[in-house]
mmCIF file of C-alpha atoms and ligand atoms in Angstrom:
data_model
loop_
_atom_site.group_PDB
_atom_site.id
_atom_site.type_symbol
_atom_site.label_atom_id
_atom_site.label_comp_id
_atom_site.label_asym_id
_atom_site.label_seq_id
_atom_site.Cartn_x
_atom_site.Cartn_y
_atom_site.Cartn_z
ATOM 1 C CA MET A 284 118.920 105.421 58.825
ATOM 2 C CA THR A 285 118.748 102.200 57.671
ATOM 3 C CA ALA A 286 117.639 99.808 60.248
ATOM 4 C CA VAL A 287 119.559 96.811 61.024
ATOM 5 C CA ASP A 288 118.874 93.165 59.980
ATOM 6 C CA GLN A 289 117.913 90.994 62.524
ATOM 7 C CA ARG A 290 115.975 87.956 60.661
ATOM 8 C CA PRO A 291 119.225 85.711 61.681
ATOM 9 C CA ALA A 292 119.430 86.770 65.038
ATOM 10 C CA PHE A 293 114.728 86.427 65.269
ATOM 11 C CA LEU A 294 115.406 83.098 64.141
ATOM 12 C CA ALA A 295 117.506 81.406 66.371
ATOM 13 C CA ALA A 296 115.092 83.446 69.053
ATOM 14 C CA LEU A 297 112.121 81.818 67.182
ATOM 15 C CA ILE A 298 114.072 78.418 67.538
ATOM 16 C CA GLU A 299 115.362 78.281 71.322
ATOM 17 C CA ALA A 300 111.797 79.737 72.342
ATOM 18 C CA GLY A 301 110.115 76.206 70.350
ATOM 19 C CA LEU A 302 108.119 78.654 68.299
ATOM 20 C CA PHE A 303 109.245 77.384 65.129
ATOM 21 C CA VAL A 304 111.100 74.040 64.792
ATOM 22 C CA PRO A 305 113.036 73.471 61.759
ATOM 23 C CA THR A 306 113.797 70.868 59.134
ATOM 24 C CA GLY A 307 116.838 71.748 58.051
ATOM 25 C CA VAL A 308 114.842 72.833 54.993
ATOM 26 C CA LYS A 309 115.114 76.955 54.055
ATOM 27 C CA GLY A 310 111.358 78.436 54.948
ATOM 28 C CA VAL A 311 109.454 75.170 56.044
ATOM 29 C CA TYR A 312 108.754 74.977 60.284
ATOM 30 C CA GLY A 313 107.378 73.061 61.874
ATOM 31 C CA ARG A 314 106.341 75.229 64.850
ATOM 32 C CA GLY A 315 104.794 74.617 68.169
ATOM 33 C CA SER A 316 101.447 74.846 70.117
ATOM 34 C CA GLN A 317 102.420 78.559 71.616
ATOM 35 C CA PHE A 318 102.844 79.887 67.799
ATOM 36 C CA GLU A 319 99.272 77.996 66.442
ATOM 37 C CA ALA A 320 97.655 78.770 69.184
ATOM 38 C CA VAL A 321 98.143 82.627 68.228
ATOM 39 C CA ARG A 322 97.695 81.382 64.546
ATOM 40 C CA PHE A 323 94.404 79.710 65.605
ATOM 41 C CA GLY A 324 93.083 82.611 67.748
ATOM 42 C CA LEU A 325 93.669 85.100 64.663
ATOM 43 C CA ASP A 326 92.311 82.722 61.860
ATOM 44 C CA ASP A 327 89.357 82.814 64.503
ATOM 45 C CA LEU A 328 89.529 87.149 65.342
ATOM 46 C CA ILE A 329 89.034 87.699 60.479
ATOM 47 C CA THR A 330 86.452 85.420 60.898
ATOM 48 C CA ARG A 331 84.670 87.479 63.070
ATOM 49 C CA SER A 332 85.473 91.257 61.271
ATOM 50 C CA ALA A 333 84.142 89.302 58.085
ATOM 51 C CA VAL A 334 80.592 88.039 59.598
ATOM 52 C CA ASP A 335 78.951 90.667 58.079
ATOM 53 C CA GLU A 336 80.087 88.973 54.265
ATOM 54 C CA ARG A 337 77.754 85.940 54.670
ATOM 55 C CA ALA A 338 80.775 84.932 52.768
ATOM 56 C CA GLU A 339 80.362 81.299 51.447
ATOM 57 C CA VAL A 340 82.910 78.451 53.333
ATOM 58 C CA LEU A 341 84.013 76.391 50.177
ATOM 59 C CA HIS A 342 87.365 75.425 51.624
ATOM 60 C CA PHE A 343 90.092 73.427 49.521
ATOM 61 C CA PRO A 344 93.377 70.957 50.374
ATOM 62 C CA PRO A 345 97.051 72.609 49.338
ATOM 63 C CA VAL A 346 96.750 71.532 45.533
ATOM 64 C CA ILE A 347 94.988 72.131 42.311
ATOM 65 C CA PRO A 348 94.217 70.066 39.474
ATOM 66 C CA ARG A 349 97.671 71.022 37.280
ATOM 67 C CA ARG A 350 95.355 71.533 33.978
ATOM 68 C CA MET A 351 94.602 75.150 36.214
ATOM 69 C CA LEU A 352 97.927 75.950 36.512
ATOM 70 C CA GLU A 353 98.629 75.689 32.834
ATOM 71 C CA SER A 354 95.168 77.342 32.288
ATOM 72 C CA SER A 355 96.256 80.669 34.190
ATOM 73 C CA GLU A 356 99.377 82.672 33.763
ATOM 74 C CA TYR A 357 101.348 81.626 36.596
ATOM 75 C CA LEU A 358 104.062 79.843 34.885
ATOM 76 C CA ARG A 359 104.735 83.625 32.454
ATOM 77 C CA SER A 360 104.339 85.416 35.841
ATOM 78 C CA PHE A 361 106.095 83.088 38.176
ATOM 79 C CA PRO A 362 107.597 80.501 36.608
ATOM 80 C CA HIS A 363 110.512 80.286 39.885
ATOM 81 C CA LEU A 364 107.917 79.848 42.674
ATOM 82 C CA ALA A 365 105.344 77.060 40.873
ATOM 83 C CA GLY A 366 105.725 73.713 42.834
ATOM 84 C CA THR A 367 104.563 70.341 40.595
ATOM 85 C CA ILE A 368 104.152 67.173 42.274
ATOM 86 C CA PHE A 369 105.550 64.046 40.563
ATOM 87 C CA GLY A 370 104.691 60.419 41.184
ATOM 88 C CA PHE A 371 106.690 56.462 40.432
ATOM 89 C CA GLU A 372 104.654 54.853 38.209
ATOM 90 C CA GLY A 373 107.295 52.612 37.133
ATOM 91 C CA SER A 374 108.008 48.720 37.661
ATOM 92 C CA GLU A 375 109.066 46.396 40.730
ATOM 93 C CA ALA A 376 112.883 46.646 39.770
ATOM 94 C CA ALA A 377 112.863 50.003 38.541
ATOM 95 C CA ALA A 378 111.396 50.712 42.129
ATOM 96 C CA ALA A 379 114.300 49.488 43.312
ATOM 97 C CA GLU A 380 116.887 51.303 40.862
ATOM 98 C CA GLN A 381 115.479 54.878 42.291
ATOM 99 C CA PHE A 382 115.478 53.531 46.078
ATOM 100 C CA GLU A 383 119.060 52.088 45.587
ATOM 101 C CA LEU A 384 119.959 56.289 44.060
ATOM 102 C CA ALA A 385 117.741 57.475 46.789
ATOM 103 C CA SER A 386 119.081 56.130 49.693
ATOM 104 C CA GLN A 387 122.615 57.381 48.041
ATOM 105 C CA HIS A 388 121.431 61.008 47.575
ATOM 106 C CA ALA A 389 121.994 60.893 44.525
ATOM 107 C CA ASP A 390 119.170 61.724 41.346
ATOM 108 C CA TRP A 391 115.777 59.640 41.310
ATOM 109 C CA SER A 392 114.056 62.285 38.575
ATOM 110 C CA GLY A 393 113.938 59.869 35.925
ATOM 111 C CA PHE A 394 112.161 57.516 37.970
ATOM 112 C CA GLN A 395 109.077 60.058 38.889
ATOM 113 C CA ALA A 396 107.051 61.232 35.888
ATOM 114 C CA MET A 397 104.922 64.623 36.143
ATOM 115 C CA SER A 398 102.093 63.990 38.171
ATOM 116 C CA ASP A 399 98.602 65.872 37.691
ATOM 117 C CA LEU A 400 98.650 68.207 40.567
ATOM 118 C CA VAL A 401 100.422 71.127 41.977
ATOM 119 C CA LEU A 402 100.969 72.851 44.908
ATOM 120 C CA THR A 403 98.510 75.591 45.552
ATOM 121 C CA PRO A 404 99.944 79.182 45.081
ATOM 122 C CA ALA A 405 97.165 80.770 46.636
ATOM 123 C CA SER A 406 94.242 79.806 48.403
ATOM 124 C CA CYS A 407 91.549 81.656 45.878
ATOM 125 C CA TYR A 408 93.510 79.737 43.050
ATOM 126 C CA PRO A 409 90.387 76.798 43.210
ATOM 127 C CA VAL A 410 87.437 79.360 44.017
ATOM 128 C CA TYR A 411 87.189 80.893 40.930
ATOM 129 C CA ALA A 412 87.191 77.350 38.781
ATOM 130 C CA ALA A 413 84.435 75.936 41.341
ATOM 131 C CA VAL A 414 82.136 79.092 40.877
ATOM 132 C CA GLY A 415 82.969 79.200 37.471
ATOM 133 C CA GLY A 416 81.310 75.707 37.416
ATOM 134 C CA ARG A 417 77.870 77.145 38.698
ATOM 135 C CA PRO A 418 74.983 79.039 37.015
ATOM 136 C CA PRO A 419 75.586 83.123 36.559
ATOM 137 C CA LEU A 420 75.559 85.140 39.666
ATOM 138 C CA VAL A 421 72.800 86.823 40.820
ATOM 139 C CA ALA A 422 72.600 90.557 41.604
ATOM 140 C CA GLY A 423 75.155 91.694 44.210
ATOM 141 C CA GLY A 424 77.492 88.613 42.895
ATOM 142 C CA VAL A 425 79.065 86.653 45.859
ATOM 143 C CA THR A 426 82.033 86.578 48.981
ATOM 144 C CA ILE A 427 83.540 82.936 49.312
ATOM 145 C CA ASP A 428 85.829 82.051 52.211
ATOM 146 C CA PRO A 429 88.472 79.688 51.719
ATOM 147 C CA GLY A 430 89.657 79.654 54.835
ATOM 148 C CA ALA A 431 93.321 79.578 55.466
ATOM 149 C CA ALA A 432 95.083 77.359 52.642
ATOM 150 C CA TYR A 433 98.776 75.947 52.878
ATOM 151 C CA VAL A 434 99.859 77.428 49.934
ATOM 152 C CA PHE A 435 103.370 76.997 48.761
ATOM 153 C CA ARG A 436 105.682 78.974 47.099
ATOM 154 C CA ARG A 437 109.329 78.112 45.810
ATOM 155 C CA GLU A 438 111.315 80.864 47.357
ATOM 156 C CA PRO A 439 114.198 79.459 50.384
ATOM 157 C CA SER A 440 115.084 81.955 52.665
ATOM 158 C CA ASP A 441 116.954 82.936 56.054
ATOM 159 C CA ASP A 442 114.591 84.832 56.286
ATOM 160 C CA PRO A 443 111.673 83.496 59.043
ATOM 161 C CA ALA A 444 109.029 85.664 57.889
ATOM 162 C CA ARG A 445 109.584 84.737 54.082
ATOM 163 C CA LEU A 446 108.135 80.873 54.248
ATOM 164 C CA GLN A 447 107.741 78.557 50.843
ATOM 165 C CA MET A 448 104.202 76.632 52.828
ATOM 166 C CA PHE A 449 102.618 79.226 54.780
ATOM 167 C CA HIS A 450 98.753 79.653 55.686
ATOM 168 C CA MET A 451 96.873 82.480 54.137
ATOM 169 C CA ARG A 452 93.251 83.456 55.043
ATOM 170 C CA GLU A 453 92.057 84.967 52.053
ATOM 171 C CA LEU A 454 88.263 85.998 50.931
ATOM 172 C CA VAL A 455 87.249 86.461 47.964
ATOM 173 C CA ARG A 456 84.676 88.512 45.618
ATOM 174 C CA ILE A 457 83.233 87.674 42.594
ATOM 175 C CA ALA A 458 80.567 90.720 41.364
ATOM 176 C CA ASP A 459 80.092 93.777 38.837
ATOM 177 C CA PRO A 460 83.388 95.382 38.963
ATOM 178 C CA VAL A 461 81.748 98.744 41.530
ATOM 179 C CA THR A 462 81.426 95.993 43.845
ATOM 180 C CA ALA A 463 84.013 93.705 43.384
ATOM 181 C CA VAL A 464 86.958 96.654 43.546
ATOM 182 C CA THR A 465 85.245 99.048 46.518
ATOM 183 C CA TRP A 466 84.441 95.765 48.458
ATOM 184 C CA ARG A 467 88.455 95.679 47.836
ATOM 185 C CA ASP A 468 89.304 99.387 49.316
ATOM 186 C CA ALA A 469 87.172 98.837 52.346
ATOM 187 C CA TRP A 470 88.916 96.324 53.078
ATOM 188 C CA ILE A 471 91.996 97.656 53.085
ATOM 189 C CA ASP A 472 90.928 99.475 56.126
ATOM 190 C CA ARG A 473 89.336 96.610 58.066
ATOM 191 C CA GLY A 474 92.658 95.021 57.874
ATOM 192 C CA GLN A 475 94.220 98.048 58.960
ATOM 193 C CA ALA A 476 91.574 98.646 61.777
ATOM 194 C CA LEU A 477 91.851 94.278 62.771
ATOM 195 C CA LEU A 478 96.332 94.756 62.958
ATOM 196 C CA ALA A 479 95.929 98.159 65.015
ATOM 197 C CA ASP A 480 93.590 96.723 67.032
ATOM 198 C CA LEU A 481 96.588 93.827 67.669
ATOM 199 C CA GLY A 482 99.274 96.516 68.302
ATOM 200 C CA LEU A 483 100.664 96.681 65.157
ATOM 201 C CA ASP A 484 101.129 99.407 63.363
ATOM 202 C CA ALA A 485 99.929 98.775 59.510
ATOM 203 C CA ALA A 486 101.172 100.857 56.678
ATOM 204 C CA PRO A 487 99.567 100.571 53.234
ATOM 205 C CA ASP A 488 101.088 100.391 50.517
ATOM 206 C CA VAL A 489 100.719 99.916 46.358
ATOM 207 C CA ALA A 490 102.667 96.985 45.443
ATOM 208 C CA ALA A 491 103.401 95.077 42.553
ATOM 209 C CA ASP A 492 103.970 90.714 42.415
ATOM 210 C CA PRO A 493 107.502 88.870 41.886
ATOM 211 C CA PHE A 494 106.945 88.901 38.464
ATOM 212 C CA PHE A 495 109.277 87.308 36.279
ATOM 213 C CA GLY A 496 111.917 88.367 34.312
ATOM 214 C CA ARG A 497 112.298 90.848 32.139
ATOM 215 C CA ALA A 498 108.795 91.068 30.626
ATOM 216 C CA GLY A 499 107.645 90.958 34.840
ATOM 217 C CA ARG A 500 108.839 94.046 35.116
ATOM 218 C CA MET A 501 106.733 95.362 32.687
ATOM 219 C CA LEU A 502 103.558 93.657 34.466
ATOM 220 C CA ALA A 503 104.687 95.206 37.718
ATOM 221 C CA ALA A 504 104.919 98.441 36.504
ATOM 222 C CA SER A 505 101.180 97.792 34.621
ATOM 223 C CA GLN A 506 99.929 96.593 38.149
ATOM 224 C CA ARG A 507 101.642 99.143 40.270
ATOM 225 C CA GLU A 508 100.179 101.831 37.635
ATOM 226 C CA GLN A 509 96.366 100.037 37.732
ATOM 227 C CA GLN A 510 96.465 100.436 41.663
ATOM 228 C CA LEU A 511 95.823 96.050 41.150
ATOM 229 C CA LYS A 512 97.480 95.123 44.041
ATOM 230 C CA VAL A 513 98.146 97.109 47.753
ATOM 231 C CA GLU A 514 99.407 95.224 50.728
ATOM 232 C CA LEU A 515 99.812 95.989 54.209
ATOM 233 C CA LEU A 516 103.330 96.206 55.696
ATOM 234 C CA VAL A 517 104.990 95.956 58.966
ATOM 235 C CA GLN A 518 108.341 96.023 60.080
ATOM 236 C CA ILE A 519 108.969 92.749 60.964
ATOM 237 C CA ALA A 520 112.731 92.090 61.646
ATOM 238 C CA GLY A 521 114.242 92.673 58.316
ATOM 239 C CA PRO A 522 115.362 95.925 57.411
ATOM 240 C CA GLU A 523 112.036 96.927 55.091
ATOM 241 C CA PRO A 524 109.115 96.094 56.389
ATOM 242 C CA THR A 525 107.115 93.261 55.531
ATOM 243 C CA ALA A 526 103.822 93.102 53.834
ATOM 244 C CA VAL A 527 101.451 90.899 56.212
ATOM 245 C CA ALA A 528 98.114 91.026 53.990
ATOM 246 C CA SER A 529 97.410 91.078 50.727
ATOM 247 C CA PHE A 530 94.467 93.412 48.842
ATOM 248 C CA ASN A 531 94.266 92.827 45.308
ATOM 249 C CA TYR A 532 91.675 93.625 42.281
ATOM 250 C CA HIS A 533 92.088 91.686 38.867
ATOM 251 C CA GLN A 534 90.042 93.276 36.702
ATOM 252 C CA GLY A 535 88.097 90.390 34.715
ATOM 253 C CA TYR A 536 90.921 88.268 34.546
ATOM 254 C CA PHE A 537 89.665 84.717 36.753
ATOM 255 C CA ALA A 538 85.998 86.142 35.641
ATOM 256 C CA HIS A 539 87.231 85.488 31.848
ATOM 257 C CA LEU A 540 89.186 82.145 33.162
ATOM 258 C CA ASN A 541 86.394 80.338 34.695
ATOM 259 C CA GLY A 542 84.176 81.802 32.966
ATOM 260 C CA ILE A 543 82.142 83.282 35.155
ATOM 261 C CA ARG A 544 78.650 85.856 34.049
ATOM 262 C CA LEU A 545 76.329 88.185 35.650
ATOM 263 C CA ALA A 546 72.753 87.094 35.429
ATOM 264 C CA SER A 547 72.773 90.244 34.310
ATOM 265 C CA GLY A 548 74.608 89.470 31.469
ATOM 266 C CA GLY A 549 77.554 92.129 32.622
ATOM 267 C CA GLU A 550 80.408 91.585 33.008
ATOM 268 C CA ALA A 551 82.147 89.371 36.385
ATOM 269 C CA HIS A 552 84.672 91.210 37.994
ATOM 270 C CA THR A 553 87.021 89.740 40.761
ATOM 271 C CA ALA A 554 88.692 91.093 43.783
ATOM 272 C CA CYS A 555 90.441 89.346 46.824
ATOM 273 C CA LEU A 556 92.425 89.283 50.252
ATOM 274 C CA GLY A 557 94.708 87.343 51.398
ATOM 275 C CA PHE A 558 96.409 87.790 55.512
ATOM 276 C CA GLY A 559 99.571 86.093 55.423
ATOM 277 C CA HIS A 560 98.858 84.273 59.254
ATOM 278 C CA GLU A 561 102.409 83.308 59.990
ATOM 279 C CA ARG A 562 103.625 86.982 59.202
ATOM 280 C CA ILE A 563 101.079 88.430 61.204
ATOM 281 C CA VAL A 564 101.730 86.026 64.542
ATOM 282 C CA LEU A 565 105.763 86.366 63.789
ATOM 283 C CA ALA A 566 104.605 90.454 64.042
ATOM 284 C CA LEU A 567 102.795 89.578 67.183
ATOM 285 C CA LEU A 568 106.299 87.830 68.787
ATOM 286 C CA ARG A 569 108.178 91.071 67.483
ATOM 287 C CA VAL A 570 106.258 93.225 68.882
ATOM 288 C CA HIS A 571 105.023 92.048 71.828
ATOM 289 C CA GLY A 572 107.882 89.757 72.733
ATOM 290 C CA LEU A 573 108.204 85.650 72.699
ATOM 291 C CA ASP A 574 106.093 84.766 75.249
ATOM 292 C CA PRO A 575 102.590 85.499 74.918
ATOM 293 C CA ALA A 576 101.269 84.772 77.266
ATOM 294 C CA THR A 577 102.831 88.251 78.455
ATOM 295 C CA TRP A 578 101.137 90.103 75.565
ATOM 296 C CA PRO A 579 99.094 93.102 76.707
ATOM 297 C CA ALA A 580 94.934 91.928 77.912
ATOM 298 C CA THR A 581 94.012 93.155 75.690
ATOM 299 C CA VAL A 582 95.680 91.593 71.998
ATOM 300 C CA ARG A 583 95.288 88.406 74.050
ATOM 301 C CA ASP A 584 91.442 89.094 74.483
ATOM 302 C CA ARG A 585 91.105 89.731 70.670
ATOM 303 C CA LEU A 586 92.998 86.468 69.938
ATOM 304 C CA ARG A 587 91.102 84.316 72.448
ATOM 305 C CA LEU A 588 94.097 83.224 73.927
ATOM 306 C CA ALA A 589 93.088 80.785 77.531
ATOM 307 C CA ALA A 590 94.546 82.707 80.557
HETATM 308 P P1 AMP B 876 100.706 87.579 48.369
HETATM 309 O O1 AMP B 876 99.545 86.361 46.792
HETATM 310 O O2 AMP B 876 101.456 86.860 46.922
HETATM 311 O O3 AMP B 876 99.742 88.739 47.754
HETATM 312 O O4 AMP B 876 100.623 86.426 48.741
HETATM 313 C C1 AMP B 876 99.065 87.523 49.934
HETATM 314 C C2 AMP B 876 99.736 87.117 51.914
HETATM 315 O O5 AMP B 876 100.436 86.169 51.569
HETATM 316 C C3 AMP B 876 101.077 88.508 51.440
HETATM 317 O O6 AMP B 876 100.559 89.777 51.716
HETATM 318 C C4 AMP B 876 101.923 87.610 52.807
HETATM 319 O O7 AMP B 876 101.065 88.279 54.106
HETATM 320 C C5 AMP B 876 102.186 86.155 52.503
HETATM 321 N N1 AMP B 876 103.140 85.512 52.149
HETATM 322 C C6 AMP B 876 103.476 85.267 50.662
HETATM 323 N N2 AMP B 876 104.953 84.826 50.769
HETATM 324 C C7 AMP B 876 104.453 84.907 51.951
HETATM 325 C C8 AMP B 876 105.803 83.532 52.285
HETATM 326 N N3 AMP B 876 106.771 83.228 51.315
HETATM 327 N N4 AMP B 876 106.269 83.360 53.126
HETATM 328 C C9 AMP B 876 105.697 83.814 54.624
HETATM 329 N N5 AMP B 876 103.870 84.543 54.186
HETATM 330 C C10 AMP B 876 104.168 85.096 52.623
HETATM 331 ZN ZN1 ZN B 877 94.049 85.643 46.515
#
């Protein structure tokens, strides 16, 4: 049986309840206090669940150096998702002309030059460069907690669960190959249990990133074949279940790119996991109702929502 697409009705209900505040741009919403209270509770629950990791906290703003993106494969793999920051550097006359065009909503892009910044596409990106700048890793490697950074993906949509800017709560493991992939695999189960405790029925599935173009289809097939990406899927409002968390094994890609080495001389590998904050909050609102005050006490307790 094909499930009905309830995304438009769900979006309208979120706005009506003040959980989402429309900005006029698809996939970009303000959020009301109830939504944010749940999101903060979720982030804290993830932090508590990961306490045994003794992860090093390393938070970054939602921009990365443009060079970092250029040095990675991102623009080959996901040119359609990248967000680039431009700025004005010109004369007073040029500024006046730019303003004139902009105020008429005409094309003022000719006055804008590419800056040295791009929007962060995944919260783990700046982590690898930071660790690459350090001495070689001790045995056992390192776990980094980059927190829930805002990330950008240029994928405008009417689906309330497909945002252009959202919070991705990551954890990153950098170690020898066996340690990295074992950690990734263990977290699939841990993530599933965390979501089950919140009343969310999440199923794991081997997945692929949305690689661009024809060449991208081959990259996606190879990623699937090697089971490098696993997602936890939950039914939100669309006809298909939506990925609310991802568990990635990058093999030696990021370590090599960023010069991360093990003190033992062995090859370093990396793995990361990303919980999509907004998608999990939306799934909770879908399952338990739009008013968190009426949610089951166990769920409210886990999220430490005030009475
Ligand atoms: P990814 O790096 O694509 O695996 O994304 C990590 C997690 O972020 C996914 O499992 C989703 O929960 C979330 N996510 C990815 N894309 C979006 C989006 N466009 N809107 C909201 N959440 C997203
Ligand atoms: Zn990551």
